[in-house]
Coordinates of C-alpha atoms in Angstrom, one line a residue:
M1 CA 49.4 51.1 113.9
T2 CA 50.3 54.7 114.8
K3 CA 47.9 56.9 117.1
K4 CA 46.6 59.9 115.8
V5 CA 46.9 62.9 118.4
A6 CA 43.8 63.9 119.7
P7 CA 43.1 67.6 118.3
N8 CA 41.9 70.4 120.4
T9 CA 38.4 70.7 119.5
S10 CA 37.3 72.3 122.5
N11 CA 35.8 76.1 122.3
S12 CA 33.7 75.9 125.5
D13 CA 35.8 77.8 128.0
P14 CA 35.8 81.2 127.4
S15 CA 38.9 81.8 129.4
P16 CA 42.2 81.9 127.6
T17 CA 44.0 78.9 127.4
W18 CA 47.6 78.3 127.2
S19 CA 47.7 77.9 123.4
N20 CA 46.5 81.5 122.8
V21 CA 48.3 83.2 125.7
T22 CA 49.9 85.8 123.2
T23 CA 46.8 88.0 123.5
P24 CA 44.6 89.3 120.4
G25 CA 47.3 91.8 119.4
E26 CA 50.0 89.2 118.8
R27 CA 48.0 86.8 116.4
R28 CA 46.6 88.9 113.5
S29 CA 45.8 87.4 110.1
P30 CA 48.2 88.5 107.4
A31 CA 47.0 91.3 104.9
P32 CA 45.1 90.3 101.8
I33 CA 47.7 89.1 99.0
A34 CA 46.3 91.8 96.9
A35 CA 47.7 94.6 99.4
Q36 CA 51.1 93.2 100.0
P37 CA 54.0 94.6 97.9
F38 CA 55.1 92.1 95.3
L39 CA 58.7 92.9 95.6
L40 CA 60.4 94.7 98.6
T41 CA 63.3 97.0 97.5
E42 CA 66.0 98.5 99.4
A43 CA 64.2 101.8 99.0
T44 CA 61.3 100.1 100.7
F45 CA 62.9 99.3 103.7
S46 CA 64.8 102.6 104.2
S47 CA 61.5 104.7 103.5
P48 CA 60.2 106.6 106.7
A49 CA 56.7 104.9 106.0
Y50 CA 58.4 101.5 106.4
S51 CA 60.3 102.4 109.7
A52 CA 57.0 103.9 111.2
S53 CA 55.0 100.9 110.4
L54 CA 57.5 98.6 112.1
L55 CA 57.5 100.9 115.2
H56 CA 53.8 100.9 115.3
S57 CA 53.8 97.4 114.9
E58 CA 56.3 96.9 117.9
N59 CA 54.4 99.1 120.0
E60 CA 51.1 97.1 119.4
L61 CA 53.0 94.1 120.3
H62 CA 54.4 95.2 123.3
N63 CA 51.1 96.7 124.5
S64 CA 49.6 93.5 124.2
R65 CA 52.2 91.9 126.3
V66 CA 51.7 94.5 128.9
N67 CA 48.1 94.1 128.8
A68 CA 48.5 90.3 129.3
L69 CA 51.0 90.4 132.1
C70 CA 48.8 93.1 133.9
R71 CA 46.2 90.3 134.1
V72 CA 48.7 87.8 135.6
L73 CA 49.5 90.2 138.0
R74 CA 46.0 90.9 139.2
Q75 CA 46.0 87.3 140.6
L76 CA 48.7 88.7 143.2
C77 CA 47.2 92.2 144.1
D78 CA 46.0 91.0 147.5
E79 CA 48.0 89.7 150.2
P80 CA 45.7 86.3 150.8
S81 CA 46.1 85.4 147.0
R82 CA 50.1 85.7 147.4
Q83 CA 50.0 83.6 150.7
R84 CA 48.0 81.0 148.9
L85 CA 50.3 80.7 146.1
K86 CA 53.2 80.4 148.4
T87 CA 51.5 77.9 150.4
M88 CA 50.6 75.9 147.5
V89 CA 54.3 76.2 145.9
E90 CA 55.6 74.8 149.4
N91 CA 52.9 72.2 149.7
Y92 CA 54.2 70.6 146.2
F93 CA 57.6 70.6 147.5
Q94 CA 56.6 68.9 150.7
R95 CA 54.7 66.2 149.0
S96 CA 56.7 65.5 145.9
K97 CA 59.5 63.0 146.1
A98 CA 60.6 63.0 142.5
T99 CA 60.5 66.7 141.4
T100 CA 63.2 68.0 139.2
S101 CA 62.4 71.7 140.0
P102 CA 64.8 73.4 142.2
K103 CA 63.2 73.9 145.4
T104 CA 66.2 75.3 147.3
L105 CA 66.5 77.9 144.6
L106 CA 62.8 78.7 144.2
I107 CA 61.5 79.1 147.5
P108 CA 64.0 81.4 149.0
A109 CA 63.1 83.9 146.5
M110 CA 59.6 84.0 146.9
H111 CA 59.7 86.9 149.5
S112 CA 60.3 88.9 146.5
I113 CA 56.8 88.7 145.1
D114 CA 55.8 90.4 148.3
V115 CA 58.2 93.2 147.6
M116 CA 57.3 93.8 143.8
M117 CA 53.6 93.9 144.5
E118 CA 54.0 96.7 147.1
K119 CA 54.5 98.9 144.1
V120 CA 50.8 98.4 143.1
S121 CA 48.5 100.7 145.2
Y122 CA 44.6 100.2 145.5
E123 CA 43.9 103.7 144.6
N124 CA 45.9 103.5 141.3
Q125 CA 46.0 99.9 140.5
E126 CA 45.8 99.9 136.8
A127 CA 48.2 102.6 136.0
D128 CA 50.7 100.6 138.8
L129 CA 50.1 97.3 137.1
V130 CA 51.1 98.7 133.6
K131 CA 54.2 100.4 135.2
L132 CA 55.1 97.2 136.8
S133 CA 54.7 95.2 133.8
N134 CA 56.9 97.4 131.7
E135 CA 59.6 96.8 134.5
I136 CA 59.2 93.0 134.5
I137 CA 59.5 92.9 130.7
A138 CA 62.4 95.2 130.8
L139 CA 64.3 93.0 133.5
T140 CA 63.2 89.6 131.6
S141 CA 64.7 90.9 128.4
Q142 CA 68.0 91.2 129.9
P143 CA 70.3 88.2 129.4
I144 CA 71.1 86.2 132.5
E145 CA 75.0 85.8 132.4
I146 CA 76.6 83.0 134.6
D147 CA 80.2 81.8 135.1
Q148 CA 81.9 79.3 137.3
L149 CA 82.3 81.9 140.3
T150 CA 78.5 82.3 140.2
T151 CA 77.0 81.6 143.6
P152 CA 73.5 80.2 144.3
Q153 CA 72.6 83.4 146.0
A154 CA 74.1 85.3 143.3
F155 CA 72.1 83.4 140.8
I156 CA 69.0 84.0 142.9
E157 CA 69.4 87.8 142.7
M158 CA 69.3 87.3 139.0
F159 CA 65.7 86.6 138.8
A160 CA 64.3 88.0 142.0
G161 CA 64.8 91.4 143.6
D162 CA 62.7 94.4 143.7
V163 CA 61.2 93.0 140.7
V164 CA 61.0 89.4 139.6
R165 CA 61.8 87.9 136.1
L166 CA 58.9 86.3 134.3
E167 CA 60.6 82.9 134.0
Y168 CA 60.3 82.7 137.7
L169 CA 57.0 84.0 138.1
G170 CA 55.5 81.6 135.4
D171 CA 57.4 78.6 137.2
L172 CA 55.6 79.6 140.5
F173 CA 52.2 79.6 138.8
A174 CA 52.8 76.2 137.2
I175 CA 54.1 74.6 140.5
A176 CA 51.3 75.9 142.3
A177 CA 48.9 74.4 139.8
W178 CA 50.6 71.1 140.2
S179 CA 50.1 71.4 144.0
E180 CA 46.2 71.7 143.4
R181 CA 46.5 69.0 140.9
L182 CA 47.7 66.6 143.7
D183 CA 45.0 67.6 146.1
L184 CA 42.0 65.3 145.0
D185 CA 39.6 67.2 147.2
D186 CA 36.7 69.2 145.4
A187 CA 38.4 68.4 141.9
E188 CA 35.6 70.3 140.0
G189 CA 35.8 73.4 142.1
R190 CA 39.5 73.7 141.5
K191 CA 39.2 73.4 137.7
A192 CA 38.6 76.9 136.9
M193 CA 41.6 77.8 139.2
L194 CA 43.8 75.4 137.5
E195 CA 42.9 76.7 134.0
N196 CA 43.8 80.2 135.2
M197 CA 47.0 79.4 136.6
L198 CA 47.7 77.3 133.4
W199 CA 46.9 80.6 131.5
C200 CA 49.2 82.6 133.7
S201 CA 52.0 80.3 133.2
G202 CA 51.6 79.9 129.6
T203 CA 51.5 83.8 129.2
C204 CA 54.7 84.3 131.2
L205 CA 56.4 81.4 128.8
T206 CA 55.1 83.1 125.8
I207 CA 56.3 86.7 126.9
C208 CA 59.8 84.9 127.8
R209 CA 60.3 83.3 124.4
A210 CA 59.4 86.4 122.8
V211 CA 61.8 89.1 124.6
T212 CA 64.5 87.0 125.9
K213 CA 67.4 84.6 125.1
L214 CA 67.3 81.2 126.3
N215 CA 68.5 80.5 129.7
D216 CA 68.2 77.8 132.5
L217 CA 65.3 79.6 134.1
L218 CA 63.3 79.3 130.8
I219 CA 64.1 75.8 130.4
W220 CA 62.8 75.1 133.9
L221 CA 59.5 77.0 133.0
G222 CA 59.0 75.3 129.7
H223 CA 59.7 71.9 131.5
T224 CA 57.2 72.5 134.3
H225 CA 54.6 74.3 132.0
Y226 CA 54.6 71.4 129.4
M227 CA 54.0 68.7 132.1
L228 CA 51.1 70.9 133.7
V229 CA 49.6 71.2 130.1
A230 CA 49.9 67.5 129.5
T231 CA 48.3 66.5 132.7
V232 CA 45.6 69.0 132.8
K233 CA 44.8 68.5 128.9
G234 CA 46.0 65.1 128.3
H235 CA 49.2 63.7 126.9
A236 CA 47.5 62.9 123.6
Y237 CA 46.3 66.4 123.2
E238 CA 47.8 68.3 120.2
E239 CA 49.4 71.3 122.0
S240 CA 50.9 69.0 124.5
W241 CA 53.0 67.5 121.7
K242 CA 53.7 70.9 120.4
A243 CA 54.8 71.9 123.9
L244 CA 57.1 68.9 124.0
G245 CA 58.6 69.8 120.7
D246 CA 59.3 73.2 121.7
L247 CA 60.8 72.2 125.0
I248 CA 63.1 69.6 123.1
S249 CA 64.2 72.4 120.4
D250 CA 64.9 74.9 123.2
V251 CA 67.1 72.1 125.1
I252 CA 68.9 71.6 121.8
V253 CA 69.2 75.1 120.8
F254 CA 70.5 75.9 124.5
G255 CA 73.2 73.1 124.1
M256 CA 71.8 71.1 127.1
H257 CA 72.2 68.0 125.0
D258 CA 76.0 68.2 125.1
D259 CA 77.8 67.7 128.4
K260 CA 80.7 69.6 127.1
L261 CA 78.3 72.8 126.8
I262 CA 76.6 72.2 130.0
V263 CA 79.8 72.5 132.1
K264 CA 81.4 75.3 130.0
D265 CA 82.0 78.2 132.4
T266 CA 79.3 77.1 134.6
P267 CA 79.1 76.7 138.2
F268 CA 78.8 73.1 139.9
F269 CA 75.2 73.5 141.0
I270 CA 74.0 74.6 137.7
Q271 CA 75.6 71.8 135.7
Q272 CA 73.6 69.4 138.1
W273 CA 70.4 71.0 137.5
R274 CA 70.8 71.2 133.7
R275 CA 71.6 67.3 133.7
K276 CA 68.6 66.7 135.7
I277 CA 66.3 68.5 133.5
F278 CA 67.9 67.0 130.6
H279 CA 67.4 63.5 131.7
S280 CA 64.0 64.3 133.1
I281 CA 62.9 65.5 129.4
Y282 CA 64.6 62.5 127.7
S283 CA 62.6 60.2 130.0
K284 CA 59.3 61.8 129.2
D285 CA 60.3 61.6 125.2
K286 CA 60.9 58.1 125.5
F287 CA 57.9 57.2 127.4
L288 CA 55.3 58.8 125.2
A289 CA 57.1 57.5 122.0
T290 CA 56.4 54.0 123.2
V291 CA 53.0 54.8 124.6
F292 CA 51.6 56.4 121.4
D293 CA 54.0 54.7 118.9
R294 CA 55.6 57.9 117.8
P295 CA 59.1 58.4 116.8
P296 CA 61.5 59.8 119.7
R297 CA 63.0 63.2 119.5
L298 CA 65.7 63.3 121.9
L299 CA 68.0 60.3 121.2
K300 CA 70.8 58.9 123.3
R301 CA 73.0 58.4 120.2
Y302 CA 73.1 62.4 119.6
S303 CA 73.6 63.4 123.2
G304 CA 76.4 63.1 125.4
V305 CA 75.0 64.0 128.8
I306 CA 76.0 62.2 132.1
L307 CA 73.7 61.4 134.6
P308 CA 73.4 64.0 137.5
L309 CA 75.1 62.9 140.8
D310 CA 72.5 61.1 143.3
L311 CA 72.6 63.9 145.8
P312 CA 69.9 65.8 147.4
D313 CA 69.4 69.7 146.5
E314 CA 71.1 70.6 149.8
D315 CA 74.4 69.0 148.9
I316 CA 74.3 70.5 145.5
L317 CA 73.9 73.9 146.6
Q318 CA 77.2 73.7 148.6
N319 CA 78.5 74.2 144.9
D320 CA 81.7 72.1 145.7
E321 CA 82.2 69.5 143.3
D322 CA 85.2 67.8 144.9
V323 CA 83.1 67.2 148.4
A324 CA 80.1 66.2 146.5
K325 CA 81.9 63.5 144.8
T326 CA 83.0 62.1 148.2
R327 CA 79.5 61.2 148.9
V328 CA 78.8 59.1 146.0
T329 CA 79.9 56.0 144.3
P330 CA 82.3 56.0 141.4
E331 CA 78.9 55.5 139.4
G332 CA 77.4 58.4 141.0
W333 CA 75.0 56.8 143.3
N334 CA 74.5 58.1 146.9
L335 CA 76.8 56.4 149.4
A336 CA 74.4 57.0 152.3
G337 CA 71.5 55.6 150.5
V338 CA 69.6 58.8 150.6
R339 CA 66.8 58.9 148.2
S340 CA 66.2 62.3 146.4
G341 CA 64.7 63.8 143.3
S342 CA 68.2 63.0 141.6
S343 CA 67.7 59.4 142.5
W344 CA 64.5 58.8 140.5
V345 CA 65.9 60.9 137.4
R346 CA 68.9 58.4 137.2
V347 CA 66.6 55.4 137.4
R348 CA 64.1 56.6 135.0
S349 CA 67.0 57.8 132.7
H350 CA 68.2 54.1 132.5
I351 CA 64.6 52.9 131.9
A352 CA 64.2 55.5 129.0
E353 CA 67.4 54.2 127.4
M354 CA 65.9 50.8 127.4
L355 CA 62.6 52.0 125.9
E356 CA 64.5 53.7 123.0
L357 CA 66.2 50.6 122.5
V358 CA 63.0 48.7 122.4
H359 CA 61.2 51.2 120.2
E360 CA 64.2 51.1 117.6
H361 CA 63.4 47.7 116.9
R362 CA 59.9 48.3 115.6
Y363 CA 61.4 49.9 112.7
R364 CA 63.9 47.4 112.1
A365 CA 63.6 44.6 109.3
V366 CA 62.6 41.1 111.1
T367 CA 65.9 39.2 110.6
D368 CA 67.6 36.5 112.9
E369 CA 70.2 38.9 113.8
N370 CA 68.0 41.7 115.0
L371 CA 65.9 38.9 117.0
A372 CA 69.2 38.1 118.8
R373 CA 69.9 41.7 119.4
L374 CA 66.4 42.1 121.0
K375 CA 66.9 39.0 123.1
K376 CA 70.5 40.6 124.5
A377 CA 68.2 43.7 125.1
S378 CA 66.4 41.8 127.8
E379 CA 69.8 40.8 129.4
R380 CA 70.8 44.1 129.1
N381 CA 67.6 45.3 131.1
W382 CA 68.3 43.0 134.0
K383 CA 71.9 43.9 134.2
T384 CA 70.8 47.6 134.5
W385 CA 68.6 46.7 137.3
G386 CA 71.2 44.9 138.8
T387 CA 73.4 48.2 138.9
I388 CA 70.6 50.0 140.8
P389 CA 71.3 50.4 144.7
G390 CA 69.4 48.3 147.0
T391 CA 67.7 51.3 148.5
L392 CA 65.9 52.0 145.2
R393 CA 65.0 48.4 144.4
Y394 CA 61.5 47.0 145.3
D395 CA 61.3 44.6 148.3
P396 CA 58.1 43.4 149.5
T397 CA 59.0 44.0 153.1
C398 CA 59.3 47.8 152.1
W399 CA 55.5 48.2 152.9
V400 CA 56.2 46.9 156.5
E401 CA 59.6 48.4 157.2
N402 CA 59.0 51.9 155.4
S403 CA 56.6 54.4 157.2
D404 CA 56.6 56.5 153.7
S405 CA 54.0 54.8 151.7
Q406 CA 54.6 57.2 149.0
E407 CA 58.2 56.1 148.6
C408 CA 56.9 52.3 148.6
F409 CA 54.6 53.3 145.8
M410 CA 57.6 54.6 143.8
L411 CA 59.8 51.7 144.4
T412 CA 56.9 49.4 143.4
N413 CA 56.5 51.4 140.3
V414 CA 60.2 51.3 139.4
Y415 CA 60.4 47.7 139.4
L416 CA 56.9 47.2 137.4
T417 CA 58.6 49.6 134.8
F418 CA 61.7 47.5 134.5
L419 CA 59.3 44.5 134.1
H420 CA 57.2 46.3 131.7
C421 CA 60.3 47.0 129.6
D422 CA 61.1 43.1 129.5
F423 CA 57.4 42.5 128.5
L424 CA 57.7 45.0 125.6
I425 CA 60.8 43.0 124.4
W426 CA 59.3 39.5 124.7
R427 CA 56.0 40.6 123.3
T428 CA 57.7 41.8 120.1
L429 CA 59.9 38.6 120.0
S430 CA 56.9 36.4 120.5
K431 CA 55.3 37.8 117.2
H432 CA 58.1 36.3 115.3
A433 CA 59.7 33.7 117.6
P434 CA 56.9 31.5 119.1
E435 CA 59.7 30.0 121.4
S436 CA 59.6 33.3 123.2
Q437 CA 56.1 33.1 124.1
M438 CA 57.0 31.3 127.5
Q439 CA 59.1 34.2 128.5
L440 CA 56.3 36.5 127.7
L441 CA 53.9 34.7 129.8
Q442 CA 56.3 34.4 132.7
T443 CA 56.9 38.1 132.5
S444 CA 53.2 39.0 132.4
S445 CA 52.4 36.8 135.3
H446 CA 55.2 38.4 137.2
I447 CA 53.7 41.9 136.5
L448 CA 50.2 41.0 137.3
S449 CA 51.1 39.3 140.6
L450 CA 53.5 42.7 141.5
V451 CA 50.1 44.9 140.6
Q452 CA 47.9 42.9 142.8
E453 CA 50.2 43.2 145.5
L454 CA 50.4 46.9 144.9
G455 CA 46.7 47.0 145.0
S456 CA 46.4 45.5 148.4
F457 CA 48.0 48.7 149.9
R458 CA 46.3 51.1 147.9
R459 CA 44.4 52.4 150.9
R460 CA 47.6 53.6 152.4
G461 CA 47.4 57.2 151.0
I462 CA 44.4 59.2 149.9
S463 CA 45.7 59.6 146.3
F464 CA 46.5 55.8 145.8
H465 CA 43.5 54.8 144.3
V466 CA 43.8 57.0 141.2
R467 CA 47.7 56.5 141.2
F468 CA 46.9 52.8 141.2
A469 CA 44.5 53.0 138.4
H470 CA 47.0 54.3 136.0
V471 CA 49.3 51.6 137.2
M472 CA 46.7 49.0 136.3
L473 CA 46.2 50.6 133.0
W474 CA 50.0 51.1 131.9
D475 CA 51.6 48.2 133.8
G476 CA 49.0 45.8 134.1
L477 CA 46.5 45.8 131.1
S478 CA 49.0 44.7 128.4
P479 CA 50.3 41.8 130.3
A480 CA 46.7 40.6 131.5
I481 CA 45.5 40.6 127.7
A482 CA 48.6 38.5 127.0
L483 CA 47.6 35.9 129.7
A484 CA 44.1 36.1 128.4
Q485 CA 45.0 35.2 124.8
A486 CA 47.0 32.2 126.1
A487 CA 43.9 31.2 128.3
Q488 CA 41.8 31.3 125.0
T489 CA 44.2 29.3 123.2
I490 CA 44.1 26.7 126.1
A491 CA 40.5 26.6 125.9
R492 CA 40.1 26.1 122.2
K493 CA 43.1 23.9 121.4
G494 CA 44.0 22.4 124.9
S495 CA 46.8 22.8 127.1
A496 CA 49.4 21.4 124.7
A497 CA 49.1 24.1 122.3
V498 CA 50.7 26.8 124.9
N499 CA 54.1 26.3 126.7
L500 CA 53.3 27.5 130.1
P501 CA 56.3 28.7 132.2
A502 CA 57.0 26.9 135.6
G503 CA 54.9 28.1 138.4
L504 CA 52.1 29.2 136.0
D505 CA 49.5 26.6 135.5
R506 CA 45.7 26.6 134.5
A507 CA 44.7 27.5 138.0
R508 CA 47.1 30.2 138.8
L509 CA 46.2 31.7 135.1
V510 CA 42.6 32.0 136.3
R511 CA 43.2 33.3 139.7
L512 CA 45.6 36.2 138.2
L513 CA 43.0 37.1 135.5
S514 CA 40.0 37.0 138.0
V515 CA 41.6 39.3 140.6
F516 CA 42.7 41.5 137.9
V517 CA 39.1 41.7 136.5
S518 CA 37.9 42.6 139.9
E519 CA 40.5 45.4 140.4
L520 CA 39.8 46.6 136.7
E521 CA 36.1 47.1 137.7
S522 CA 36.8 49.0 140.9
I523 CA 39.0 51.5 139.5
T524 CA 36.5 53.6 137.9
G525 CA 32.8 54.2 137.6
P526 CA 30.1 55.2 135.4
N527 CA 30.7 58.9 133.8
E528 CA 34.4 58.5 135.1
P529 CA 37.4 58.7 132.6
N530 CA 38.3 55.4 131.1
F531 CA 35.2 53.4 132.3
D532 CA 34.3 52.4 128.8
M533 CA 37.5 51.3 128.1
C534 CA 38.0 49.4 131.5
E535 CA 34.7 47.9 131.1
R536 CA 35.4 46.6 127.6
A537 CA 39.0 45.3 128.8
G538 CA 37.0 43.5 131.8
V539 CA 34.3 41.9 129.9
A540 CA 36.9 40.6 127.3
I541 CA 39.1 39.0 129.9
S542 CA 36.0 37.6 131.7
R543 CA 34.5 36.0 128.6
T544 CA 38.1 34.5 128.0
L545 CA 38.0 33.3 131.4
D546 CA 34.4 31.8 131.0
E547 CA 35.5 30.0 127.8
L548 CA 38.5 28.4 129.6
L549 CA 36.6 27.3 132.6
N550 CA 33.8 25.7 130.6
A551 CA 36.1 23.9 128.1
P552 CA 36.0 20.2 128.3
P553 CA 38.8 18.8 130.4
T554 CA 40.6 16.8 127.9
I555 CA 40.4 18.1 124.2
T556 CA 42.8 16.5 121.4
T557 CA 45.3 18.8 120.3
P558 CA 48.1 18.6 117.6
N559 CA 51.7 18.2 119.1
T560 CA 53.0 20.9 117.3
Y561 CA 53.1 24.4 119.1
T562 CA 50.7 26.9 117.9
E563 CA 51.5 30.9 118.2
P564 CA 48.7 32.8 120.0
A565 CA 46.9 35.7 118.2
P566 CA 48.6 39.1 118.1
I567 CA 48.8 40.9 121.4
P568 CA 45.4 42.6 121.7
D569 CA 43.9 46.0 122.1
P570 CA 40.4 46.5 122.7
G571 CA 40.0 49.6 120.7
P572 CA 36.8 51.8 120.5
I573 CA 33.8 49.7 121.3
V574 CA 32.1 51.2 117.9
L575 CA 34.6 49.2 115.9
M576 CA 33.2 46.0 117.2
P577 CA 29.4 46.7 118.0
D578 CA 28.8 42.6 118.6
F579 CA 31.8 42.7 121.1
M580 CA 29.5 43.0 124.0
T581 CA 26.8 40.3 122.7
P582 CA 26.9 36.5 123.6
D583 CA 28.0 36.0 119.8
G584 CA 31.2 37.7 120.7
L585 CA 32.1 34.6 122.7
H586 CA 32.3 32.5 119.7
G587 CA 34.6 34.7 117.7
D588 CA 38.1 35.9 118.6
V589 CA 37.6 38.9 120.6
W590 CA 41.3 39.9 120.2
E591 CA 41.2 39.7 116.5
G592 CA 42.4 42.9 114.5
L593 CA 43.1 44.9 117.7
D594 CA 46.6 46.3 118.3
M595 CA 47.9 47.4 122.1
S596 CA 49.7 50.2 120.6
T597 CA 46.4 52.0 119.6
W598 CA 44.7 51.5 122.9
A599 CA 47.0 53.7 125.1
G600 CA 45.8 57.1 123.1
M601 CA 42.5 56.2 124.2
F602 CA 42.8 56.5 127.9
D603 CA 42.4 59.5 130.0
W604 CA 46.0 60.2 131.6
T605 CA 45.0 63.5 132.9
T606 CA 45.1 62.5 136.4
M607 CA 48.5 61.1 136.5
Y608 CA 51.0 61.7 139.2
E609 CA 54.7 62.3 138.5
Q610 CA 55.8 59.7 141.0
D611 CA 54.1 57.0 139.4
T612 CA 55.5 57.2 135.8
P613 CA 58.8 56.7 134.0
W614 CA 58.7 60.2 132.5
A615 CA 58.9 62.1 135.7
I616 CA 56.6 65.0 135.8
S617 CA 58.3 68.0 136.8

């Protein structure tokens, strides 16, 4: 069942949002049909009146952009505001382990903001802002031309000097907003600031797309801004889907989907960042397609972009390809075991490729041949896992031996995502091949064990509570429901009705589900996002456990295997008003529900980039 994207119905916020950043002058209703000429002739186009009207429209459009940009620049007029922006950007890069934003290119150019804003005087602020806005738009409209000889410093000077390009300015606002998003203190007090920075970033992006050709900076801005919109507003938000579509269109038009175009007349450091950005966007597209059951838009079969080398930014900025290749394995992994943003991009791209393969089977006919291919996909998934370096593979001892809890969290999450890919494969197979049910239950129990292990360390970091909540919902909930469904079948038809894998008996099944329900109840409270959905899921699993524990110890069952009901999804409570009542216990609480529709009902707006296979920013 395809999940509908939530429409944008909010009109309570009087401040501009990213979706209407073009200011009133850029969005005008067309003239009435009666007022429009039926046929435009050559004489019409060459007439002075037509030329004058075009010039007038262009002037109006330019003035509206200048006015919008003036509003953006007002955020930077005083030195404390600029310093806060710098601090937020620096904090983001200090705290983010998986960013694809080029810190080593963006941070050194930040002094240009102060140089530029010195042109604005207190006494003549408005006039100076208008003049500066015109200068910025003029600079932004000039194409960025690079070749193989372009150095990192020369590239920085293309977008930051006495005046900065809008692509750079918008990227700073988006990154600063991310820094605020990562800080959980006084979340309500930061809402207005987030919305304002979101609008500023969107304004810069809209003007850039109107006045300049596609370039690397514009792709970076579109990428960062999209993830900001999706995280602040929600991944199911209508404008988030449009933003991702625009970003993917930009990538294809720019040629970033073709490695031959990526390397053509391009210095090494730009090649590497283009590959990082492409694979980051590729991962996001696959994850969202899987969660919301929508077709992916950026497919592996139509792109030939190799993975970026597993090197930190500092090594890439040396801009020496021969030296860089001596620091990685033939497969591109870091020889010294150094983890960097490129490491996580590579891992997530491997995961995304598996998600794409699994997603394809949703639309294929159910044949023995296709089911066999899907089984081979599981083998391929774990072969891929075997190629991941040990420094990027989860080991339970990492929580003791590694002082960086954030890296431990990410390592755990990467392993969970590989397990989740396997879960998706076996869940699909179990619907058509009952013998696959045992493997599904084994994978589900492994996931729940790992989720519970992760939960025992969630006090290690101030943000881990929220991050763990999303791991519970994305990685843990579907497997928990699969196990609960098996428990219900055992309660009603006896142990012989379900082929439990080795190591998973009735007692362990009860323990896993009991702990999961307890953790599910602890991750959210009344009036918090996802409370209703978590409550419903917890009640459903608890009722199933009660049924299992209250079942007679011996039940006569047939010798034939009985396939469990379809993998569940609670859906909105209003769909089953008797669910929370005692009568609900006597029915099938999972009947008619599909897990693919559930994900769209959750609030994903507090997700962190390190916790997901789609790699924010």
